Amino acid sequence: MPSEPAVRTGPTAATPPKAYDGHRAATPRDARADRKNVVRDVRKDAPRQDPPDPGPGSTPTLRVLDEDGTRHRDPDLDRWLADLDPTASADAARAAARSALLRLHEDMVVARRIDAEATALQRQGELALWPPLLGQEAAQVGSARALRDDDFVFSSYREHAVARVRGAALVDLVRVWRGVAVSGWDPYAIGMASPQVIIGAQALHATGWAMGVQNDVDAGRVDAAAGLPVGVSYFGDGAMSQGDVNEAFVFASTYRSPVVFFCQNNQWAISEPVALQSRVPLAERARGFGLPGVRVDGNDVLAVLAVTRAALDRARHDGGPTLIEAVTYRMGPHTTADDPKRYRDAAEVEEWTRRDPIARFEAYLRAVGVLDDAGVAHVQEVADAAAAELRAGCVALTDPPPLSLFDHVYAEPHHALDRERAEYAHYLAGFDGEEAR
């Protein structure tokens, strides 16, 4: 069992490590300064420092694994991790815990490997675009493994690890990015909606779904005795400035809807640092909407799992919504069309490299005797096989018939859509052979 004292860091901690503040000072020297000067001030000129203390009730950053893999005891989080104790006295419990820990590790390693393969596929012209998740594996895997089958995920375009955990086939992750489908999978088959590209819109979708669950309970279609199904919305720090997200907070809080808002604060909204959006931790914003905000070290897969389980349990039993801010880092570009070297320093990337979520978890697993060199090699083989499967599936995808674009737009016949289909068919008829396909 972990024997160290709890570690809770944040603006109010006695010695908060700058590693997890998630902010940089952002004070333009001139109110009329142009945008480039403001960004330069934040990124290069301003010293790294903790954000100003927002006062009583400020949110600490929760974690149970230090950067070196040292496990700390935290009564509030450990109660949600009781099934993951690799030193449990009962043989069955110990074996189950070790299996679950290894699954978390494999999930993260495979996610990183298929992400690298998809990036390579885009560079080789097989995909039109790809939004990498490198560095955010713990935030995605830890939260996704907390979900029940009847929960429903509404994600952005970066949650590839979440989709895999929910059951999406590997090739399904790239269908949209190859331009051969408008959705990679059947949302109802895996309990996850098609990824949302419009920034923040999915927060409203999750809230509406959760309000629908409440209506189903009132109508007797859902039994609340076992705990409500929960809608989970994933979005980034940039989405926190979008109206849709804030409107979702209003509705979810007002109606105490069973929804969890999971914000992956990866420090950069494309080229905008998070300090340009908020002078306090993003989780602090929850207070103004009347819902709890939790700030967790997004590179600590166990802490992420614990806080997500707690938030889900609260939502299931009429406790209402929760905002989780997972403080992590986008190690790669925003998408493969982006060059992050143009707006952030190599030293910053190197600093976050030392907090790698997989290396941290591997150090912990080795320390408790759950993982060894042979285990690491086996997982790498599994990951390489997944990458090969992804590549083979991707290059085997064929272009759909052009007119299939009009399929499944409406459930019933629609005159306007029929007219548009006919017009497009007439347009295509003007081309010869291959050009028309």
XYZ file of C-alpha atoms in Angstrom:
437
model
C 0.000 0.000 0.000
C 1.193 3.567 -0.591
C 2.819 4.950 2.532
C 3.629 8.547 1.718
C 1.512 11.529 2.784
C -1.020 12.997 0.425
C 0.152 15.530 -2.116
C -2.284 18.248 -3.082
C -0.806 21.109 -5.002
C -2.249 24.344 -6.261
C -2.300 28.091 -5.784
C -2.891 27.744 -2.036
C -0.284 25.050 -1.335
C 2.705 26.071 0.741
C 5.222 25.257 -1.986
C 3.296 24.727 -5.212
C 5.503 23.331 -7.968
C 5.438 25.511 -11.048
C 5.223 22.333 -13.048
C 1.496 22.102 -12.532
C 0.292 25.667 -12.390
C -0.974 25.529 -15.965
C -0.598 29.281 -16.294
C 1.845 31.993 -17.110
C 1.609 35.633 -16.208
C -0.087 37.570 -18.991
C -0.013 41.326 -18.453
C 0.179 43.381 -21.661
C 2.439 46.386 -21.131
C 0.184 48.528 -23.214
C -3.577 48.083 -23.478
C -3.282 49.022 -27.140
C -0.554 46.461 -27.841
C -1.270 44.315 -30.814
C -2.013 40.632 -30.510
C 1.500 39.524 -31.398
C 3.005 41.636 -28.647
C 0.589 40.251 -26.092
C 1.416 36.679 -27.051
C 5.131 37.460 -26.989
C 4.809 38.961 -23.501
C 3.096 35.836 -22.220
C 5.304 33.339 -23.960
C 8.783 34.846 -23.622
C 8.986 38.121 -21.734
C 6.904 37.387 -18.653
C 8.522 35.287 -15.920
C 7.014 31.907 -15.078
C 5.014 32.214 -11.889
C 1.917 30.894 -10.222
C -1.350 32.679 -11.013
C -2.589 35.103 -8.390
C -4.349 33.463 -5.479
C -8.086 33.785 -6.194
C -8.815 33.706 -2.493
C -10.549 31.258 -0.167
C -11.709 28.071 -1.790
C -9.094 28.066 -4.537
C -8.743 24.689 -6.164
C -5.670 22.521 -5.504
C -4.179 20.234 -8.129
C -4.737 16.640 -7.070
C -2.330 13.811 -7.730
C -1.182 10.534 -6.200
C 1.861 9.878 -8.394
C 4.861 12.207 -8.405
C 6.852 12.746 -11.574
C 9.252 9.977 -10.522
C 6.416 7.513 -9.960
C 6.350 7.763 -6.154
C 2.862 6.884 -4.873
C 1.333 9.145 -2.228
C -1.571 8.364 0.046
C -4.650 10.548 -0.295
C -7.741 9.369 1.606
C -10.133 11.286 -0.629
C -8.711 9.776 -3.826
C -7.658 6.370 -2.508
C -11.245 5.422 -1.733
C -11.849 5.497 -5.490
C -8.747 3.407 -6.190
C -9.316 0.561 -3.736
C -9.589 -1.957 -6.575
C -6.156 -0.962 -7.863
C -4.066 -1.922 -4.837
C -1.270 -4.202 -6.137
C -0.421 -5.241 -2.556
C -3.928 -6.402 -1.579
C -3.822 -9.315 0.856
C -6.391 -11.425 -0.996
C -4.931 -13.244 -3.996
C -7.936 -12.563 -6.223
C -8.026 -8.859 -5.371
C -4.286 -8.517 -5.905
C -4.430 -10.278 -9.274
C -7.390 -8.157 -10.394
C -5.603 -4.971 -9.345
C -2.433 -5.881 -11.209
C -4.429 -6.752 -14.309
C -6.270 -3.417 -14.189
C -3.018 -1.496 -13.713
C -1.419 -3.255 -16.665
C -4.476 -2.492 -18.762
C -4.119 1.220 -18.011
C -0.473 1.031 -19.019
C -1.226 -0.821 -22.241
C -4.014 1.611 -23.105
C -1.625 4.543 -22.862
C 1.216 2.884 -24.761
C -1.072 1.731 -27.569
C -2.715 5.166 -27.754
C 0.667 6.814 -28.180
C 1.775 4.315 -30.813
C -1.327 4.576 -32.994
C -1.208 8.355 -32.650
C 2.355 8.321 -34.006
C 1.288 6.004 -36.826
C -1.626 8.238 -37.782
C 0.690 11.244 -37.804
C 3.032 9.364 -40.127
C 0.109 8.406 -42.365
C -0.817 12.057 -42.709
C 2.760 13.049 -43.527
C 2.764 10.344 -46.214
C -0.418 11.673 -47.821
C -2.762 8.952 -46.587
C -4.748 11.284 -44.314
C -5.830 14.838 -44.974
C -5.238 15.934 -41.375
C -4.617 14.481 -37.906
C -4.903 16.051 -34.433
C -2.242 14.359 -32.252
C -2.855 13.471 -28.609
C 0.807 13.012 -27.611
C 1.231 13.855 -23.930
C -2.455 13.557 -23.040
C -2.669 9.766 -22.764
C -3.200 9.658 -18.997
C -5.978 12.243 -19.051
C -7.872 10.339 -21.719
C -7.281 6.766 -20.589
C -7.800 7.435 -16.894
C -11.118 9.172 -17.460
C -12.387 6.752 -20.108
C -11.707 3.709 -17.927
C -13.960 5.213 -15.254
C -17.042 5.091 -17.503
C -19.881 2.592 -17.584
C -21.162 1.105 -20.807
C -24.396 3.098 -20.556
C -22.625 6.432 -20.176
C -22.340 8.526 -23.320
C -19.312 10.499 -24.480
C -19.391 13.739 -26.455
C -15.840 14.538 -27.448
C -13.731 16.901 -29.463
C -11.530 15.710 -32.323
C -8.512 14.720 -30.179
C -9.926 11.962 -27.956
C -8.579 8.994 -29.916
C -7.633 7.094 -26.757
C -11.132 7.583 -25.361
C -12.657 6.228 -28.567
C -10.414 3.155 -28.487
C -11.289 2.457 -24.841
C -14.987 2.824 -25.672
C -14.637 0.154 -28.365
C -13.991 1.941 -31.641
C -12.107 -0.151 -34.188
C -8.703 1.275 -35.006
C -9.571 1.982 -38.619
C -12.630 3.887 -37.418
C -10.312 6.486 -35.901
C -9.090 7.597 -39.327
C -12.139 7.312 -41.608
C -13.126 10.943 -41.230
C -9.539 12.174 -41.519
C -9.131 10.236 -44.770
C -12.256 11.930 -46.084
C -14.259 8.774 -46.758
C -16.935 9.118 -44.049
C -18.735 11.756 -42.052
C -18.537 9.609 -38.910
C -16.019 6.927 -38.047
C -18.345 4.720 -36.032
C -21.922 4.053 -34.950
C -22.315 6.295 -31.876
C -24.894 4.014 -30.285
C -22.684 0.941 -30.639
C -19.897 2.337 -28.450
C -21.653 5.051 -26.445
C -19.707 7.885 -28.015
C -20.890 10.537 -30.430
C -18.987 11.441 -33.556
C -16.166 13.844 -32.651
C -17.142 17.482 -32.709
C -14.959 19.868 -34.679
C -16.895 23.010 -33.739
C -15.076 24.084 -30.589
C -17.121 23.486 -27.452
C -20.414 22.532 -29.093
C -20.238 19.046 -27.563
C -20.700 20.476 -24.063
C -24.246 21.464 -24.999
C -24.829 18.090 -26.623
C -23.762 16.272 -23.455
C -25.947 18.515 -21.320
C -28.971 17.981 -23.561
C -28.417 14.220 -23.471
C -28.172 14.310 -19.679
C -31.377 16.331 -19.407
C -32.970 13.686 -21.613
C -31.920 11.037 -19.089
C -33.718 13.016 -16.407
C -36.839 13.146 -18.560
C -36.604 9.387 -19.102
C -36.449 8.865 -15.341
C -39.542 11.013 -14.866
C -41.325 9.028 -17.583
C -40.339 5.701 -16.040
C -38.101 4.684 -18.946
C -34.896 4.701 -16.877
C -34.484 3.124 -13.445
C -32.444 5.457 -11.270
C -31.888 2.869 -8.552
C -28.583 1.679 -10.045
C -27.377 5.211 -10.667
C -28.072 7.339 -13.705
C -26.210 7.048 -16.988
C -23.956 10.078 -17.306
C -23.098 12.289 -20.248
C -19.405 13.161 -20.457
C -18.100 16.055 -22.514
C -14.412 16.341 -23.399
C -12.992 19.669 -24.528
C -9.792 21.670 -24.316
C -8.796 24.808 -22.487
C -9.583 26.888 -25.578
C -13.203 25.781 -25.449
C -13.562 27.289 -21.987
C -13.834 30.693 -23.691
C -16.633 29.549 -25.992
C -20.220 30.528 -25.337
C -21.495 26.991 -25.894
C -19.467 25.653 -22.974
C -20.572 28.374 -20.609
C -24.197 27.956 -21.660
C -23.876 24.232 -21.012
C -22.649 25.001 -17.499
C -25.718 27.160 -16.889
C -28.217 24.548 -18.008
C -26.440 21.622 -16.347
C -26.160 23.424 -13.036
C -29.695 24.760 -13.095
C -31.238 21.352 -13.780
C -28.666 19.324 -11.764
C -28.165 17.208 -14.849
C -26.016 14.030 -14.759
C -23.089 15.316 -16.791
C -19.331 15.564 -16.301
C -17.361 18.256 -18.098
C -13.793 17.080 -18.677
C -11.453 19.887 -19.719
C -8.002 18.842 -20.878
C -5.954 21.917 -20.172
C -3.041 21.195 -22.506
C -1.762 24.773 -22.137
C -2.285 25.885 -25.742
C -5.439 26.715 -27.689
C -3.643 26.345 -31.010
C -1.132 29.199 -30.550
C -2.813 30.943 -27.610
C -1.430 30.178 -24.130
C -3.970 29.452 -21.443
C -3.022 32.584 -19.460
C -4.632 34.741 -22.147
C -7.959 33.138 -21.263
C -7.849 32.956 -17.498
C -5.929 34.539 -14.651
C -7.046 31.746 -12.318
C -7.187 27.966 -12.690
C -9.940 27.009 -15.118
C -11.588 24.810 -12.492
C -12.244 27.979 -10.474
C -14.770 29.092 -13.065
C -17.124 26.321 -11.995
C -17.893 28.142 -8.752
C -19.584 30.971 -10.577
C -21.987 28.546 -12.243
C -22.849 26.768 -9.008
C -21.111 23.495 -9.756
C -18.011 21.942 -8.212
C -14.676 22.255 -9.961
C -11.864 19.747 -9.545
C -8.288 20.273 -10.696
C -6.214 17.161 -11.280
C -2.732 16.414 -12.544
C -3.674 15.235 -16.012
C -0.414 13.300 -16.366
C -1.264 11.103 -13.360
C -3.500 8.354 -14.702
C -4.503 7.131 -11.234
C -5.531 10.563 -9.990
C -7.506 11.163 -13.188
C -9.283 7.827 -12.755
C -10.115 8.653 -9.136
C -11.523 12.144 -9.695
C -13.536 10.966 -12.712
C -15.020 8.085 -10.748
C -15.977 10.503 -7.981
C -17.585 12.962 -10.402
C -19.492 10.187 -12.154
C -20.765 8.823 -8.846
C -21.973 12.271 -7.867
C -23.808 12.688 -11.163
C -25.366 9.218 -10.961
C -26.988 9.941 -7.626
C -28.598 13.311 -8.277
C -25.568 15.321 -7.243
C -25.446 17.211 -10.507
C -22.580 18.152 -12.830
C -18.859 18.551 -12.150
C -16.123 20.348 -14.050
C -12.801 18.508 -14.093
C -9.717 20.394 -15.221
C -6.975 17.925 -16.138
C -3.694 19.844 -16.277
C -1.597 18.265 -19.014
C 0.412 19.307 -22.060
C 0.042 18.971 -25.816
C 3.508 17.716 -26.726
C 2.942 17.909 -30.464
C 1.191 20.318 -32.830
C -2.449 21.307 -32.572
C -2.935 19.375 -35.794
C -0.540 18.244 -38.491
C -1.212 21.590 -40.202
C 0.345 23.426 -37.254
C 3.977 24.216 -36.418
C 4.226 24.786 -32.651
C 7.875 25.847 -32.892
C 6.593 29.186 -34.163
C 4.922 30.105 -30.894
C 6.394 28.113 -28.005
C 9.881 27.517 -26.658
C 11.797 24.249 -26.853
C 12.659 24.631 -23.171
C 8.982 24.486 -22.275
C 8.498 21.278 -24.238
C 11.571 19.770 -22.600
C 10.227 20.709 -19.177
C 6.990 18.860 -19.832
C 8.824 15.913 -21.352
C 10.194 15.218 -17.880
C 6.591 14.798 -16.677
C 5.722 12.192 -19.295
C 2.608 10.309 -18.132
C 3.707 6.903 -19.421
C 7.212 7.087 -17.975
C 5.737 8.139 -14.621
C 3.286 5.249 -14.535
C 5.917 2.746 -15.662
C 8.184 3.863 -12.815
C 5.375 3.233 -10.339
C 4.507 -0.175 -11.804
C 8.141 -1.251 -11.675
C 8.450 -0.065 -8.086
C 5.516 -2.223 -6.959
C 6.634 -5.234 -8.960
C 3.822 -5.177 -11.514
C 5.955 -4.412 -14.582
C 9.385 -5.520 -15.739
C 11.432 -5.350 -18.943
C 9.633 -8.329 -20.418
C 6.290 -6.692 -19.734
C 7.386 -3.452 -21.366
C 8.581 -5.360 -24.433
C 5.287 -7.253 -24.647
C 3.235 -4.068 -24.520
C 5.403 -2.534 -27.218
C 4.690 -5.548 -29.421
C 0.969 -5.088 -28.814
C 1.281 -1.410 -29.685
C 3.249 -2.105 -32.863
C 0.624 -4.647 -33.940
C -2.095 -2.052 -33.354
C -0.173 0.460 -35.471
C 0.169 -2.081 -38.284
C -3.559 -2.799 -38.088
C -4.345 0.901 -38.245
C -2.115 1.420 -41.270
C -3.483 -1.579 -43.145
C -7.053 -0.533 -42.452
C -6.393 3.049 -43.480
C -4.802 2.352 -46.859
C -7.516 -0.205 -47.654
C -10.306 2.369 -47.295
C -11.978 3.242 -50.573
C -13.766 6.391 -51.608
C -17.562 6.215 -51.228
C -19.881 7.026 -54.148
C -20.205 10.821 -54.359
C -23.990 10.789 -54.009
C -23.761 8.873 -50.734
C -23.105 12.278 -49.187
C -26.878 12.735 -49.134
C -27.613 9.443 -47.373
C -28.809 9.527 -43.769
C -29.172 13.308 -43.616
C -32.878 13.036 -42.783
C -34.827 10.097 -41.399
C -37.774 10.805 -43.713
C -37.951 11.753 -47.418
C -37.070 15.381 -47.889
C -37.960 17.324 -51.019
C -35.204 19.940 -50.735
C -32.552 17.289 -50.211
C -33.838 15.303 -53.197
C -33.514 18.417 -55.331
C -29.938 18.998 -54.142
C -29.062 15.375 -54.866
C -30.410 15.691 -58.382
C -28.498 18.914 -58.977
C -25.264 17.350 -57.779
C -25.855 14.259 -59.931
C -26.320 16.536 -62.940
C -23.081 18.323 -62.061
C -21.185 15.038 -61.818
C -22.580 13.909 -65.167
C -20.594 16.685 -66.759
C -17.342 14.842 -66.007
C -15.888 11.841 -67.824
C -15.172 8.460 -66.271
C -12.705 8.703 -63.401
C -13.336 12.392 -62.801
C -16.950 11.669 -61.925
C -16.029 9.149 -59.230
